mmCIF file of C-alpha atoms in Angstrom:
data_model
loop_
_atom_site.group_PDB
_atom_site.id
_atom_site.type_symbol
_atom_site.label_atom_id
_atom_site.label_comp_id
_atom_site.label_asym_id
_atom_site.label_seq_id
_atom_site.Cartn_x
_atom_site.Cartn_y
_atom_site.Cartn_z
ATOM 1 C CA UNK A 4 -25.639 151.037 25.968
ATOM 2 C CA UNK A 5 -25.087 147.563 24.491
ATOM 3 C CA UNK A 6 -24.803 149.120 21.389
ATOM 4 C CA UNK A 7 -21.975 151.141 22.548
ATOM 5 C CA UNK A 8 -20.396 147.882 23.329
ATOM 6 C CA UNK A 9 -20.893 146.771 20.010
ATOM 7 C CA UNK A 10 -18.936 149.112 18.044
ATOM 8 C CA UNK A 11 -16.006 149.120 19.794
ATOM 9 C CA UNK A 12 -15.501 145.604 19.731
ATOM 10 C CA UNK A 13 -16.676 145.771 16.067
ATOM 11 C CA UNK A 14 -13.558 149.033 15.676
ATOM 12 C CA UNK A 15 -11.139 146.411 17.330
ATOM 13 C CA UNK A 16 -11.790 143.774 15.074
ATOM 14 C CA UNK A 17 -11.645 146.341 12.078
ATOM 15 C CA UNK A 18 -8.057 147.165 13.146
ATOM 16 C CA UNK A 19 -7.281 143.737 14.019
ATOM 17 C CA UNK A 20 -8.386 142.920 10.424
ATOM 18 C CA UNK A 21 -6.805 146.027 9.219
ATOM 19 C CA UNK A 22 -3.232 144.865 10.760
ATOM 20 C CA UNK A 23 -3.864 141.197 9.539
ATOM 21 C CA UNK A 24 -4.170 142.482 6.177
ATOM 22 C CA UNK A 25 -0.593 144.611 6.338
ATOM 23 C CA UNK A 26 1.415 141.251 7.025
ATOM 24 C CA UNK A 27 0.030 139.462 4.934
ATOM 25 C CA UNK A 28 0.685 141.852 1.988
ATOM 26 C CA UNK A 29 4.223 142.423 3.708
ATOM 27 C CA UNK A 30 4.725 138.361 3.426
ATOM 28 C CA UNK A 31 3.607 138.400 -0.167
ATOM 29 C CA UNK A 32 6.703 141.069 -0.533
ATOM 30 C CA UNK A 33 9.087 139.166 1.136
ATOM 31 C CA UNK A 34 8.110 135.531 -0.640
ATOM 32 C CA UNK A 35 8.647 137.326 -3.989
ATOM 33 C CA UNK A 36 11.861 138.833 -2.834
ATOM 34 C CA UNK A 37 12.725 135.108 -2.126
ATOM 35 C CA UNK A 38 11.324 133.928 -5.107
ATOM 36 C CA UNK A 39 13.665 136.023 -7.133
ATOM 37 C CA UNK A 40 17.115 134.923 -4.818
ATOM 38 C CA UNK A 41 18.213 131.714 -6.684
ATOM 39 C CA UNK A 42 20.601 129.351 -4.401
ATOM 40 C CA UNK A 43 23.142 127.276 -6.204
ATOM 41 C CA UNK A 44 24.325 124.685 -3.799
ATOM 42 C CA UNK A 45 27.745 124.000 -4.169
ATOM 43 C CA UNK A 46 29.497 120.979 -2.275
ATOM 44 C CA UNK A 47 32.668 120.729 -3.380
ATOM 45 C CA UNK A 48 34.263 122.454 -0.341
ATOM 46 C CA UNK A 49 32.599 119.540 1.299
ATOM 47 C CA UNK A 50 33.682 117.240 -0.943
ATOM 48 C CA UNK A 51 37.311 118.276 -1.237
ATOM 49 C CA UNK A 52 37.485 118.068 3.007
ATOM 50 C CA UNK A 53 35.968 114.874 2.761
ATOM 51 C CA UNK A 54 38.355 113.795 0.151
ATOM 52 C CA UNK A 55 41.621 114.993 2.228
ATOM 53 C CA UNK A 56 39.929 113.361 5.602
ATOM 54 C CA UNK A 57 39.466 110.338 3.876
ATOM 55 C CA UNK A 58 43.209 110.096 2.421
ATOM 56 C CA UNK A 59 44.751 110.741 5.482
ATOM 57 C CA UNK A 60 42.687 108.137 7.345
ATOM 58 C CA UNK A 61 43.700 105.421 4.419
ATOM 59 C CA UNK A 62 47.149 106.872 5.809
ATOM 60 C CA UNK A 63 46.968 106.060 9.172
ATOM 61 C CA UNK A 64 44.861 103.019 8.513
ATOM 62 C CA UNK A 65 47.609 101.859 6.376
ATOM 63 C CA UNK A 66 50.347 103.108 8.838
ATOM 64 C CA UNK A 67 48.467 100.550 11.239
ATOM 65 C CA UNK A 68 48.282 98.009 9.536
ATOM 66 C CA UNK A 69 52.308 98.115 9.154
ATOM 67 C CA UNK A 70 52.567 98.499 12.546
ATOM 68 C CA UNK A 71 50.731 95.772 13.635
ATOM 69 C CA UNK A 72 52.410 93.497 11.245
ATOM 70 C CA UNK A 73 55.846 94.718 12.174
ATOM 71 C CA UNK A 74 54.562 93.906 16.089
ATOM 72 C CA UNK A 75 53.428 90.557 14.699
ATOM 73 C CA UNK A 76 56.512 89.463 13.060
ATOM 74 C CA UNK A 77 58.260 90.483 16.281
ATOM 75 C CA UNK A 78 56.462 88.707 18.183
ATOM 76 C CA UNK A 79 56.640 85.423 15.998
ATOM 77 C CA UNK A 80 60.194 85.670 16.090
ATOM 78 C CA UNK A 81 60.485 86.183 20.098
ATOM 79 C CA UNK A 82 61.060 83.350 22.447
ATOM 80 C CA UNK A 83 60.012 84.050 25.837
ATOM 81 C CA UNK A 84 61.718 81.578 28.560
ATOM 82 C CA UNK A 85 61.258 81.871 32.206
ATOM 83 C CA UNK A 86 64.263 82.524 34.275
ATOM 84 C CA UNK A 87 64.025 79.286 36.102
ATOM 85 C CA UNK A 88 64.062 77.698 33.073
ATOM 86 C CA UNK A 89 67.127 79.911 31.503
ATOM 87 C CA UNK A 90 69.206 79.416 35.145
ATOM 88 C CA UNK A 91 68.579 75.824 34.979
ATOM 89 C CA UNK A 92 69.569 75.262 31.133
ATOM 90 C CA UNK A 93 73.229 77.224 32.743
ATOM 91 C CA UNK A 94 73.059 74.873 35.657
ATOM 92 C CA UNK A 95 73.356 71.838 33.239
ATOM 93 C CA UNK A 96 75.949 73.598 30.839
ATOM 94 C CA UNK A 97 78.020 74.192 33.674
ATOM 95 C CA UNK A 98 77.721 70.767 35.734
ATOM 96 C CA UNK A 99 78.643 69.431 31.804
ATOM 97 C CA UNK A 100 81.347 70.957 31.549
ATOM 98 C CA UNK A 101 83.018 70.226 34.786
ATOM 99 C CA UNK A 102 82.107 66.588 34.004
ATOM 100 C CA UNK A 103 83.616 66.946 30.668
ATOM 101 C CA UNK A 104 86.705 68.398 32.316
ATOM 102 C CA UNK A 105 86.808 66.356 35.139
ATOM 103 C CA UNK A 106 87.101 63.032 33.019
ATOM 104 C CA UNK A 107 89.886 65.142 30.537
ATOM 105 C CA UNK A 108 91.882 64.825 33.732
ATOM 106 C CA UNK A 109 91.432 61.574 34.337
ATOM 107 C CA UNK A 110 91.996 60.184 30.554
ATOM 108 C CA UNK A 111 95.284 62.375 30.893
ATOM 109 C CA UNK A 112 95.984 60.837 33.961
ATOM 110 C CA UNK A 113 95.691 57.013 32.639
ATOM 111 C CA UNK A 114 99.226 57.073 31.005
ATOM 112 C CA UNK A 115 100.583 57.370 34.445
ATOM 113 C CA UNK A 116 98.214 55.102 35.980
ATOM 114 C CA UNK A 117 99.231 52.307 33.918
ATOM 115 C CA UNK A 118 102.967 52.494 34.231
ATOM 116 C CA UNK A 119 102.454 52.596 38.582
ATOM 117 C CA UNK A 120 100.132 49.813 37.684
ATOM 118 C CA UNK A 121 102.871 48.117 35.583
ATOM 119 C CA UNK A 122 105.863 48.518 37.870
ATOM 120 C CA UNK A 123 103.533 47.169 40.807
ATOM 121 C CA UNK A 124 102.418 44.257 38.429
ATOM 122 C CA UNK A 125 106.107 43.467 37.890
ATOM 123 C CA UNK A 126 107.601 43.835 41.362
ATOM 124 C CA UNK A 127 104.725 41.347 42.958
ATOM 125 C CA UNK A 128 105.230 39.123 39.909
ATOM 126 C CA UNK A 129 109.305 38.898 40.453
ATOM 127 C CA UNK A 130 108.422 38.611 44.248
ATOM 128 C CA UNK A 131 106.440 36.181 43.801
ATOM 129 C CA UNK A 132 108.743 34.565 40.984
ATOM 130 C CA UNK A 133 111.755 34.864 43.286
ATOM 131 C CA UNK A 134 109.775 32.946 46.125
ATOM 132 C CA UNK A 135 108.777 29.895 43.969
ATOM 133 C CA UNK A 136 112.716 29.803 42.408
ATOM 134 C CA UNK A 137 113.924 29.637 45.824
ATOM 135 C CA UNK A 138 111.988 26.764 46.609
ATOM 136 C CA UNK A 139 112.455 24.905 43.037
ATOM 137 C CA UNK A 140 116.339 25.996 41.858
ATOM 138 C CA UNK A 141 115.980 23.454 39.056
ATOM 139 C CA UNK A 142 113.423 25.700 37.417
ATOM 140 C CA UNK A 143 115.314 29.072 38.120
ATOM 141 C CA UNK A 144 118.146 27.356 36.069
ATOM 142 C CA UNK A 145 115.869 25.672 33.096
ATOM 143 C CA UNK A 146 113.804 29.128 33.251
ATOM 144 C CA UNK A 147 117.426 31.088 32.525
ATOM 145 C CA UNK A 148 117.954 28.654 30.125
ATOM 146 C CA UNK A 149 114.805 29.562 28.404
ATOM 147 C CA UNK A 150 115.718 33.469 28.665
ATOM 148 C CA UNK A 151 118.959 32.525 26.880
ATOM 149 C CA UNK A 152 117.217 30.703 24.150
ATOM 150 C CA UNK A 153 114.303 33.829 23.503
ATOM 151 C CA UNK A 154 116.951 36.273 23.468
ATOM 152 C CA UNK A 155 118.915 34.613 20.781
ATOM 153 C CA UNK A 156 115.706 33.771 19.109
ATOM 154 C CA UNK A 157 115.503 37.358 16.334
ATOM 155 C CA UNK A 158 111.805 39.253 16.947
ATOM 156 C CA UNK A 159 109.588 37.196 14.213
ATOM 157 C CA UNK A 160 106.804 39.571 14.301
#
């Protein structure tokens, strides 16, 4: 009975051995089939893409850069002033020009100003002319006297 045993495991190893052998004689087959297939690797699809990719980032890298310089120059040449600061700078041109106005008037007005002041000058000065030659007639008549003599007198200027 053991023996019995025996040769079948010894038949299942023969076919197991038997199989074994098959594959590896298939695998020999197939290694020289891939022996014979010569590959030729060939890049330059990979290459070209890599050529266009890199272009057209150098194109937007450079497009960028342009950008960024065109924001830069704008913002070198911007002046940013607060409104407070832009209400008050008004304020003053305003008040300065009323005040520059206001005194235009007034240096207008000065002609006028000085002829009231003139006529006032004169009328208190006879006034007070007529008073003192109404106490002192002698000096009304040597002061005539004296008008007589400059008016007869020709401008020596």
């Amino acid at each position: 009975m053991g023996y019995k045993k025996l040769d079948e495991v010894m038949e299942l190893l023969n076919d197991e051995l038997d199989g074994f052998n098959k594959s590896i004689v298939r695998l020999e087959r197939l290694t020289n089939n891939t022996d014979n297939i010569k590959v030729m690797p060939d890049t330059s699809e990979i290459e070209r893409l890599l050529r266009e990719h890199l272009n057209s980032e150098k194109a937007s890298s450079s497009k960028l850069h342009e950008s960024v310089q065109d924001i830069r120059s704008q913002m070198l040449k911007a002046k940013l002033v607060p409104k407070i600061q832009l209400w008050l700078h008004y304020s003053i041109w305003f008040v300065s020009l009323l005040i520059v106005g206001y005194l235009t008037v007034q240096v207008s007005r000065i002609g006028g100003i000085q002829e009231k002041a003139f006529s006032k000058g004169e009328q208190e000065v006879i006034f007070s002319l007529k008073g003192y030659f109404d106490q002192y007639p002698e000096h009304y008549e040597s002061y005539q006297k004296w008008i007589k003599k400059k008016d007869s007198v020709p401008n020596q200027k």
